[in-house]
């Protein structure tokens, strides 16, 4: 391949011309002949045995050219773009210019915009780490207690708020049963608000084995329009009562659910983990503020194709996440009463932000002349290998080294900007009275 022309024809678009030499194209034509000969029938020859020159005499010399072009074009285009030092986006428009001494192509190539960025040093993003209060520790301890609660069957008292009851019920409106109004062995936590307002409160105080009526009125905005706003009677029977018994908050509790011997040690560990969580949340908030500031610095002249491609990437990511959870995109869209275009429209704003953020970070990496060490790239290959349980050599065959390097440069640029950001609040000025003291 030889590059013969590189010309900026309009903003963010180049026109290039490149040639595949005669020998390389002839070899591609020969490969095309071998690939297709078995499908070509020529009188006087067995299927697949017709010589190439006979086929070309019957069908024309150009009979294998399309396949040959498709063979040589991808590698030739990639080499031409690399030689031209272009960073293409979207699909190029390619045409054959001439055929003779080889084959010459002309391509219109959209490229990433190149611009200078200022204002990324000293971004203000105050870091506010939330203090861990006693109530935070108490709430976490209570969550752990609830996760370790025992279910106790109640036989010696009436149902109380917070209990889980097992009931049979049959509902009627004006003495007539209605769809969905009857159930056997239904479990219900009293006070959960799961049933119609007023239903659960009327079970409180009832004994196991008793039958009783619950009188309620359906909400005026009820999803079943034929029942909305109507009075109903549910004849109920209370079959059983259970409740949760929380473990005592003591040293034994700490031993059971952690590696610590005392409750105080466990509390200290809970506090440390909450502090770590709050610190990470503060770091994430700082990074988000920095990202928003960087996005605002990027000029608006971004090729539309970059937004379209990133939106499609988001759609594919969502489809993959859904499939991991046993659902597909088509079913999800039906459930959400959305079309694919609706989803694209929903994802487009975030896609635009992602495009601008990456462009900003790539520009910063270039302007600051950031580099990535070879050993760091090898370490990233190893990390990917271990994360996906795939041999390193296979990862290297699937992911180009330059793509790894680009991603790592983007991360390095973010770390650079974060290191230069102003994350501390300015010191408060002393009052006149304090200055005099």
Short mmCIF file of C-alpha atoms in Angstrom, two decimals:
data_model
loop_
_atom_site.label_atom_id
_atom_site.label_comp_id
_atom_site.label_asym_id
_atom_site.label_seq_id
_atom_site.Cartn_x
_atom_site.Cartn_y
_atom_site.Cartn_z
CA UNK A 1 0.00 0.00 0.00
CA UNK A 2 1.19 3.51 -0.78
CA UNK A 3 -0.44 6.76 0.33
CA UNK A 4 -0.50 9.36 -2.44
CA UNK A 5 -2.80 12.08 -1.11
CA UNK A 6 -4.01 13.54 2.17
CA UNK A 7 -6.17 16.67 2.04
CA UNK A 8 -8.37 18.42 4.61
CA UNK A 9 -11.60 18.99 2.63
CA UNK A 10 -13.77 20.33 5.46
CA UNK A 11 -13.71 20.56 9.22
CA UNK A 12 -12.97 17.15 10.74
CA UNK A 13 -12.91 15.44 7.32
CA UNK A 14 -10.00 14.38 5.12
CA UNK A 15 -9.76 12.92 1.66
CA UNK A 16 -7.01 10.38 1.13
CA UNK A 17 -5.89 8.34 -1.88
CA UNK A 18 -3.92 5.11 -1.60
CA UNK A 19 -2.85 2.37 -3.97
CA UNK A 20 -2.56 -1.40 -3.67
CA UNK A 21 0.22 -2.50 -6.04
CA UNK A 22 -0.39 -4.77 -9.00
CA UNK A 23 1.21 -7.86 -7.44
CA UNK A 24 -0.86 -7.63 -4.23
CA UNK A 25 -4.08 -7.11 -6.20
CA UNK A 26 -3.29 -9.98 -8.58
CA UNK A 27 -2.77 -12.26 -5.57
CA UNK A 28 -6.15 -11.16 -4.20
CA UNK A 29 -7.82 -11.91 -7.55
CA UNK A 30 -6.27 -15.38 -7.50
CA UNK A 31 -7.61 -15.95 -3.98
CA UNK A 32 -11.04 -14.82 -5.16
CA UNK A 33 -10.88 -17.32 -8.05
CA UNK A 34 -10.00 -20.19 -5.69
CA UNK A 35 -12.78 -19.17 -3.34
CA UNK A 36 -15.49 -19.03 -6.04
CA UNK A 37 -14.47 -21.58 -8.67
CA UNK A 38 -16.50 -24.41 -7.12
CA UNK A 39 -19.69 -22.37 -7.58
CA UNK A 40 -19.09 -21.59 -11.27
CA UNK A 41 -20.36 -23.87 -14.03
CA UNK A 42 -18.68 -23.83 -17.46
CA UNK A 43 -19.74 -26.16 -20.28
CA UNK A 44 -17.12 -28.82 -20.91
CA UNK A 45 -15.61 -28.68 -17.40
CA UNK A 46 -16.51 -30.53 -14.25
CA UNK A 47 -17.86 -28.29 -11.41
CA UNK A 48 -14.95 -26.47 -9.77
CA UNK A 49 -12.43 -27.43 -12.45
CA UNK A 50 -12.74 -24.56 -14.94
CA UNK A 51 -9.43 -22.69 -15.38
CA UNK A 52 -9.39 -19.06 -14.34
CA UNK A 53 -8.65 -17.71 -17.83
CA UNK A 54 -11.67 -19.62 -19.22
CA UNK A 55 -13.98 -18.19 -16.56
CA UNK A 56 -12.66 -14.69 -17.21
CA UNK A 57 -13.19 -15.16 -20.97
CA UNK A 58 -16.84 -16.18 -20.40
CA UNK A 59 -17.81 -13.77 -17.63
CA UNK A 60 -15.32 -10.97 -18.15
CA UNK A 61 -11.94 -10.17 -16.65
CA UNK A 62 -13.57 -8.30 -13.76
CA UNK A 63 -15.57 -11.30 -12.52
CA UNK A 64 -13.39 -11.71 -9.42
CA UNK A 65 -12.63 -8.03 -8.82
CA UNK A 66 -15.34 -7.34 -6.23
CA UNK A 67 -14.15 -10.15 -3.98
CA UNK A 68 -10.54 -9.14 -4.51
CA UNK A 69 -11.31 -5.54 -3.58
CA UNK A 70 -13.10 -6.67 -0.43
CA UNK A 71 -10.03 -8.77 0.34
CA UNK A 72 -7.37 -6.05 0.05
CA UNK A 73 -9.33 -2.95 1.08
CA UNK A 74 -9.62 -3.32 4.90
CA UNK A 75 -5.87 -3.74 5.51
CA UNK A 76 -4.96 -1.17 2.86
CA UNK A 77 -7.35 1.41 4.32
CA UNK A 78 -6.09 0.79 7.87
CA UNK A 79 -2.48 1.17 6.73
CA UNK A 80 -3.31 4.36 4.79
CA UNK A 81 -5.07 5.93 7.76
CA UNK A 82 -2.13 5.06 10.00
CA UNK A 83 0.39 6.50 7.54
CA UNK A 84 -1.74 9.64 7.20
CA UNK A 85 -1.79 9.90 11.03
CA UNK A 86 -5.56 10.18 11.11
CA UNK A 87 -7.88 9.13 13.95
CA UNK A 88 -11.02 8.15 12.02
CA UNK A 89 -14.59 8.10 13.29
CA UNK A 90 -17.55 6.47 11.57
CA UNK A 91 -17.50 4.60 8.29
CA UNK A 92 -15.47 6.11 5.42
CA UNK A 93 -16.87 6.76 1.94
CA UNK A 94 -14.59 4.77 -0.40
CA UNK A 95 -14.51 4.56 -4.18
CA UNK A 96 -12.19 3.06 -6.76
CA UNK A 97 -10.34 5.78 -8.65
CA UNK A 98 -8.40 3.71 -11.14
CA UNK A 99 -7.28 0.21 -11.99
CA UNK A 100 -4.20 -0.56 -14.01
CA UNK A 101 -0.88 -0.64 -12.30
CA UNK A 102 -2.58 -1.89 -9.17
CA UNK A 103 -5.79 -0.38 -7.81
CA UNK A 104 -6.18 3.13 -6.39
CA UNK A 105 -8.85 4.09 -3.86
CA UNK A 106 -10.17 7.45 -2.70
CA UNK A 107 -11.66 7.71 0.79
CA UNK A 108 -13.50 10.47 2.63
CA UNK A 109 -12.56 10.02 6.27
CA UNK A 110 -14.26 11.67 9.25
CA UNK A 111 -11.78 12.26 12.06
CA UNK A 112 -11.84 13.14 15.72
CA UNK A 113 -11.69 16.89 16.23
CA UNK A 114 -8.32 18.27 17.32
CA UNK A 115 -8.36 21.35 19.53
CA UNK A 116 -6.42 23.03 22.29
CA UNK A 117 -7.87 22.92 25.79
CA UNK A 118 -7.37 25.47 28.54
CA UNK A 119 -8.78 25.86 32.02
CA UNK A 120 -8.32 22.29 33.16
CA UNK A 121 -5.64 23.09 35.74
CA UNK A 122 -6.97 24.32 39.06
CA UNK A 123 -10.57 23.15 38.65
CA UNK A 124 -12.45 23.82 41.87
CA UNK A 125 -14.06 20.69 43.24
CA UNK A 126 -14.30 20.91 47.01
CA UNK A 127 -14.00 17.54 48.71
CA UNK A 128 -16.53 17.10 51.49
CA UNK A 129 -16.16 13.89 53.46
CA UNK A 130 -19.27 13.18 55.50
CA UNK A 131 -18.53 12.51 59.16
CA UNK A 132 -19.55 9.18 60.64
CA UNK A 133 -22.02 9.88 63.43
CA UNK A 134 -23.17 7.60 66.23
CA UNK A 135 -26.57 7.26 64.55
CA UNK A 136 -24.87 6.01 61.36
CA UNK A 137 -23.17 3.24 63.31
CA UNK A 138 -26.40 2.41 65.14
CA UNK A 139 -28.33 2.23 61.85
CA UNK A 140 -25.73 -0.13 60.36
CA UNK A 141 -25.83 -2.34 63.44
CA UNK A 142 -29.62 -2.44 63.20
CA UNK A 143 -29.44 -3.48 59.53
CA UNK A 144 -27.07 -6.31 60.45
CA UNK A 145 -29.35 -7.38 63.31
CA UNK A 146 -32.32 -7.53 60.92
CA UNK A 147 -30.33 -9.61 58.44
CA UNK A 148 -29.61 -12.07 61.24
CA UNK A 149 -33.11 -12.07 62.75
CA UNK A 150 -34.91 -15.34 63.55
CA UNK A 151 -38.50 -15.99 62.50
CA UNK A 152 -40.58 -16.93 65.56
CA UNK A 153 -44.02 -18.49 65.37
CA UNK A 154 -46.52 -16.74 67.65
CA UNK A 155 -49.21 -18.86 69.34
CA UNK A 156 -50.00 -17.05 72.60
CA UNK A 157 -51.15 -13.58 71.56
CA UNK A 158 -53.12 -11.62 69.00
CA UNK A 159 -51.63 -10.14 65.83
CA UNK A 160 -49.70 -6.91 66.31
CA UNK A 161 -48.32 -4.24 64.00
CA UNK A 162 -45.06 -5.50 62.51
CA UNK A 163 -46.07 -9.17 62.59
CA UNK A 164 -46.33 -11.27 59.47
CA UNK A 165 -49.69 -13.01 59.24
CA UNK A 166 -51.02 -15.84 57.09
CA UNK A 167 -54.62 -15.27 56.04
CA UNK A 168 -57.39 -16.51 53.78
CA UNK A 169 -59.72 -13.88 52.37
CA UNK A 170 -62.64 -13.49 49.97
CA UNK A 171 -63.67 -10.02 48.86
CA UNK A 172 -67.02 -8.80 47.60
CA UNK A 173 -68.40 -5.52 46.30
CA UNK A 174 -72.17 -5.14 46.77
CA UNK A 175 -72.20 -8.82 47.73
CA UNK A 176 -70.58 -9.95 44.46
CA UNK A 177 -67.10 -11.53 44.31
CA UNK A 178 -64.60 -9.89 41.95
CA UNK A 179 -61.47 -11.01 40.11
CA UNK A 180 -58.37 -11.02 42.30
CA UNK A 181 -60.38 -10.66 45.49
CA UNK A 182 -59.86 -14.19 46.83
CA UNK A 183 -56.71 -15.89 48.17
CA UNK A 184 -55.68 -18.78 50.40
CA UNK A 185 -52.60 -18.78 52.62
CA UNK A 186 -51.65 -15.19 51.79
CA UNK A 187 -48.73 -13.79 53.82
CA UNK A 188 -48.84 -10.14 54.80
CA UNK A 189 -46.62 -8.00 57.00
CA UNK A 190 -48.84 -5.74 59.04
CA UNK A 191 -47.88 -2.10 58.64
CA UNK A 192 -46.16 -2.64 55.29
CA UNK A 193 -48.90 -0.83 53.33
CA UNK A 194 -49.00 -3.70 50.86
CA UNK A 195 -52.79 -3.97 50.88
CA UNK A 196 -55.62 -1.45 50.45
CA UNK A 197 -55.50 1.37 53.05
CA UNK A 198 -57.31 0.28 56.20
CA UNK A 199 -57.02 -3.47 55.51
CA UNK A 200 -53.97 -4.27 57.62
CA UNK A 201 -55.06 -2.18 60.60
CA UNK A 202 -58.22 -4.30 60.97
CA UNK A 203 -56.17 -7.50 61.37
CA UNK A 204 -54.26 -6.10 64.34
CA UNK A 205 -55.70 -7.57 67.56
CA UNK A 206 -57.21 -10.66 65.93
CA UNK A 207 -56.50 -14.14 67.34
CA UNK A 208 -55.31 -17.16 65.36
CA UNK A 209 -58.22 -19.18 63.99
CA UNK A 210 -60.73 -16.35 64.13
CA UNK A 211 -62.84 -15.29 61.16
CA UNK A 212 -63.79 -11.66 60.67
CA UNK A 213 -64.79 -9.06 58.08
CA UNK A 214 -62.53 -6.25 56.91
CA UNK A 215 -64.37 -3.24 55.52
CA UNK A 216 -62.41 -0.99 53.13
CA UNK A 217 -62.92 1.41 50.25
CA UNK A 218 -60.82 1.12 47.12
CA UNK A 219 -58.82 4.28 46.25
CA UNK A 220 -60.38 6.49 43.59
CA UNK A 221 -57.19 6.07 41.49
CA UNK A 222 -57.19 2.27 41.79
CA UNK A 223 -55.68 0.44 38.78
CA UNK A 224 -58.85 -1.65 38.27
CA UNK A 225 -61.30 1.02 37.18
CA UNK A 226 -64.38 -1.12 37.93
CA UNK A 227 -63.36 -1.18 41.63
CA UNK A 228 -62.08 2.40 41.98
CA UNK A 229 -63.78 4.26 44.84
CA UNK A 230 -66.07 1.35 45.75
CA UNK A 231 -66.68 -0.09 49.23
CA UNK A 232 -65.66 -3.73 49.69
CA UNK A 233 -65.95 -6.41 52.36
CA UNK A 234 -63.26 -9.06 52.80
CA UNK A 235 -64.18 -12.09 54.85
CA UNK A 236 -60.92 -13.19 56.43
CA UNK A 237 -59.52 -16.04 58.50
CA UNK A 238 -56.27 -15.66 60.44
CA UNK A 239 -54.25 -18.88 60.01
CA UNK A 240 -50.99 -18.00 61.72
CA UNK A 241 -48.67 -15.31 63.04
CA UNK A 242 -44.89 -15.00 62.88
CA UNK A 243 -42.54 -12.25 63.94
CA UNK A 244 -38.85 -11.47 63.68
CA UNK A 245 -36.69 -11.78 66.79
CA UNK A 246 -33.58 -9.63 66.59
CA UNK A 247 -30.38 -10.91 68.22
CA UNK A 248 -29.15 -9.09 71.32
CA UNK A 249 -26.50 -6.47 70.61
CA UNK A 250 -23.67 -7.91 72.70
CA UNK A 251 -20.27 -9.61 72.47
CA UNK A 252 -21.86 -12.91 71.41
CA UNK A 253 -23.55 -11.13 68.52
CA UNK A 254 -20.17 -9.68 67.43
CA UNK A 255 -18.55 -13.14 67.58
CA UNK A 256 -21.36 -14.70 65.53
CA UNK A 257 -21.32 -12.23 62.64
CA UNK A 258 -17.69 -11.05 62.52
CA UNK A 259 -14.09 -11.98 63.30
CA UNK A 260 -14.15 -9.80 66.42
CA UNK A 261 -14.50 -10.98 70.02
CA UNK A 262 -16.21 -7.93 71.46
CA UNK A 263 -19.00 -5.61 70.42
CA UNK A 264 -16.76 -2.58 70.85
CA UNK A 265 -14.20 -4.00 68.41
CA UNK A 266 -16.95 -4.73 65.92
CA UNK A 267 -18.35 -1.19 66.30
CA UNK A 268 -14.88 0.24 65.65
CA UNK A 269 -14.65 -1.84 62.46
CA UNK A 270 -18.12 -0.69 61.37
CA UNK A 271 -17.06 2.92 61.92
CA UNK A 272 -13.85 2.43 59.94
CA UNK A 273 -15.75 0.89 57.01
CA UNK A 274 -18.31 3.71 57.05
CA UNK A 275 -15.48 6.26 57.06
CA UNK A 276 -13.90 4.48 54.09
CA UNK A 277 -17.27 4.45 52.30
CA UNK A 278 -17.78 8.17 52.95
CA UNK A 279 -14.24 8.97 51.75
CA UNK A 280 -14.84 7.05 48.50
CA UNK A 281 -18.19 8.82 48.02
CA UNK A 282 -16.41 12.16 48.46
CA UNK A 283 -13.73 11.15 45.94
CA UNK A 284 -16.41 10.09 43.47
CA UNK A 285 -18.20 13.42 43.93
CA UNK A 286 -14.96 15.32 43.30
CA UNK A 287 -14.32 13.30 40.14
CA UNK A 288 -17.88 13.93 38.95
CA UNK A 289 -17.45 17.69 39.43
CA UNK A 290 -14.15 17.57 37.54
CA UNK A 291 -15.79 15.61 34.72
CA UNK A 292 -18.58 18.16 34.44
CA UNK A 293 -16.03 20.98 34.34
CA UNK A 294 -14.01 19.24 31.61
CA UNK A 295 -17.11 18.56 29.51
CA UNK A 296 -17.97 22.26 29.66
CA UNK A 297 -14.51 23.15 28.26
CA UNK A 298 -14.93 21.08 25.07
CA UNK A 299 -16.03 23.00 21.95
CA UNK A 300 -19.38 22.06 20.44
CA UNK A 301 -18.04 21.21 16.98
CA UNK A 302 -18.12 17.42 17.44
CA UNK A 303 -18.93 15.16 14.45
CA UNK A 304 -22.46 13.83 14.79
CA UNK A 305 -21.28 10.31 14.03
CA UNK A 306 -19.34 10.24 17.33
CA UNK A 307 -22.54 10.87 19.29
CA UNK A 308 -24.42 8.28 17.24
CA UNK A 309 -21.73 5.64 17.76
CA UNK A 310 -21.51 6.22 21.51
CA UNK A 311 -25.29 6.07 21.83
CA UNK A 312 -25.24 2.70 20.07
CA UNK A 313 -22.49 1.57 22.45
CA UNK A 314 -24.77 2.47 25.37
CA UNK A 315 -27.63 0.53 23.76
CA UNK A 316 -25.41 -2.55 23.36
CA UNK A 317 -24.20 -2.24 26.95
CA UNK A 318 -27.78 -2.13 28.18
CA UNK A 319 -28.68 -5.14 26.06
CA UNK A 320 -25.72 -7.07 27.52
CA UNK A 321 -26.70 -6.17 31.09
CA UNK A 322 -30.27 -7.28 30.45
CA UNK A 323 -29.12 -10.60 28.98
CA UNK A 324 -26.94 -11.24 32.02
CA UNK A 325 -30.15 -10.99 34.06
CA UNK A 326 -32.14 -13.30 31.79
CA UNK A 327 -33.90 -10.57 29.81
CA UNK A 328 -33.46 -9.24 26.28
CA UNK A 329 -33.72 -5.70 24.98
CA UNK A 330 -36.88 -6.33 22.93
CA UNK A 331 -38.78 -7.68 25.95
CA UNK A 332 -37.50 -4.84 28.14
CA UNK A 333 -38.68 -2.22 25.66
CA UNK A 334 -42.12 -3.85 25.46
CA UNK A 335 -42.35 -3.90 29.26
CA UNK A 336 -41.33 -0.23 29.46
CA UNK A 337 -43.69 0.74 26.59
CA UNK A 338 -40.71 2.18 24.69
CA UNK A 339 -39.32 1.91 21.17
CA UNK A 340 -35.63 1.52 20.34
CA UNK A 341 -35.59 5.15 19.22
CA UNK A 342 -37.08 6.17 22.58
CA UNK A 343 -34.21 4.38 24.31
CA UNK A 344 -31.67 6.04 22.03
CA UNK A 345 -33.18 9.44 22.82
CA UNK A 346 -32.99 8.65 26.54
CA UNK A 347 -29.35 7.57 26.34
CA UNK A 348 -28.18 10.33 23.96
CA UNK A 349 -27.42 13.06 26.59
CA UNK A 350 -25.13 10.75 28.57
CA UNK A 351 -23.49 9.57 25.33
CA UNK A 352 -22.73 13.19 24.40
CA UNK A 353 -21.14 13.78 27.80
CA UNK A 354 -19.04 10.64 27.47
CA UNK A 355 -17.78 11.67 24.02
CA UNK A 356 -16.82 15.16 25.22
CA UNK A 357 -15.16 13.86 28.38
CA UNK A 358 -12.98 11.40 26.49
CA UNK A 359 -12.01 14.04 23.92
CA UNK A 360 -11.06 16.39 26.76
CA UNK A 361 -8.90 13.76 28.48
CA UNK A 362 -7.25 12.66 25.22
CA UNK A 363 -6.44 16.31 24.49
CA UNK A 364 -4.98 16.82 27.96
CA UNK A 365 -2.85 13.68 27.58
CA UNK A 366 -1.50 15.06 24.29
CA UNK A 367 -0.90 18.60 25.57
CA UNK A 368 0.79 17.42 28.76
CA UNK A 369 2.82 14.82 26.84
CA UNK A 370 1.70 12.04 29.16
CA UNK A 371 3.10 8.58 28.54
CA UNK A 372 2.42 5.02 29.66
CA UNK A 373 5.29 2.70 30.56
CA UNK A 374 5.56 -0.66 28.79
CA UNK A 375 5.41 -2.52 32.11
CA UNK A 376 2.15 -0.76 32.96
CA UNK A 377 0.62 -1.89 29.67
CA UNK A 378 1.76 -5.45 30.38
CA UNK A 379 0.26 -5.20 33.87
CA UNK A 380 -3.05 -4.10 32.35
CA UNK A 381 -3.02 -7.09 30.01
CA UNK A 382 -2.44 -9.31 33.05
CA UNK A 383 -5.27 -7.62 34.95
CA UNK A 384 -7.70 -8.21 32.07
CA UNK A 385 -6.50 -11.80 31.76
CA UNK A 386 -7.17 -12.50 35.43
CA UNK A 387 -10.48 -10.63 35.47
CA UNK A 388 -11.93 -12.64 32.57
CA UNK A 389 -9.97 -15.85 33.17
CA UNK A 390 -8.47 -15.72 29.66
CA UNK A 391 -4.80 -16.41 28.82
CA UNK A 392 -2.71 -13.26 28.38
CA UNK A 393 -1.73 -14.21 24.82
CA UNK A 394 -5.40 -14.52 23.90
CA UNK A 395 -6.15 -11.11 25.42
CA UNK A 396 -3.32 -9.60 23.36
CA UNK A 397 -4.74 -11.13 20.19
CA UNK A 398 -8.16 -9.64 20.96
CA UNK A 399 -7.20 -6.18 22.26
CA UNK A 400 -4.68 -4.06 20.35
CA UNK A 401 -1.80 -2.67 22.37
CA UNK A 402 -2.49 0.84 21.10
CA UNK A 403 -6.10 0.61 22.37
CA UNK A 404 -4.84 -0.39 25.81
CA UNK A 405 -2.39 2.51 25.72
CA UNK A 406 -5.11 5.00 24.71
CA UNK A 407 -7.36 3.93 27.58
CA UNK A 408 -4.52 4.14 30.06
CA UNK A 409 -3.58 7.61 28.81
CA UNK A 410 -7.16 8.73 29.41
CA UNK A 411 -6.93 7.45 33.00
CA UNK A 412 -3.57 9.14 33.42
CA UNK A 413 -5.03 12.42 32.19
CA UNK A 414 -7.85 12.19 34.74
CA UNK A 415 -5.34 11.56 37.52
CA UNK A 416 -3.31 14.54 36.29
CA UNK A 417 -6.34 16.86 36.37
CA UNK A 418 -7.37 15.55 39.82
CA UNK A 419 -3.86 16.19 41.14
CA UNK A 420 -4.10 19.82 39.99
CA UNK A 421 -7.68 20.40 41.18
CA UNK A 422 -8.50 22.62 44.14
CA UNK A 423 -10.31 20.23 46.47
CA UNK A 424 -9.91 22.04 49.78
CA UNK A 425 -12.29 24.76 50.90
CA UNK A 426 -10.67 28.20 51.13
CA UNK A 427 -9.67 29.19 54.65
CA UNK A 428 -12.26 31.39 56.29
CA UNK A 429 -11.15 34.97 56.81
CA UNK A 430 -10.72 35.92 60.46
CA UNK A 431 -13.17 38.42 61.90
CA UNK A 432 -11.85 41.81 62.96
CA UNK A 433 -12.36 40.83 66.58
CA UNK A 434 -10.36 37.62 66.14
CA UNK A 435 -7.56 39.48 64.36
CA UNK A 436 -7.22 41.89 67.29
CA UNK A 437 -6.86 39.10 69.86
#
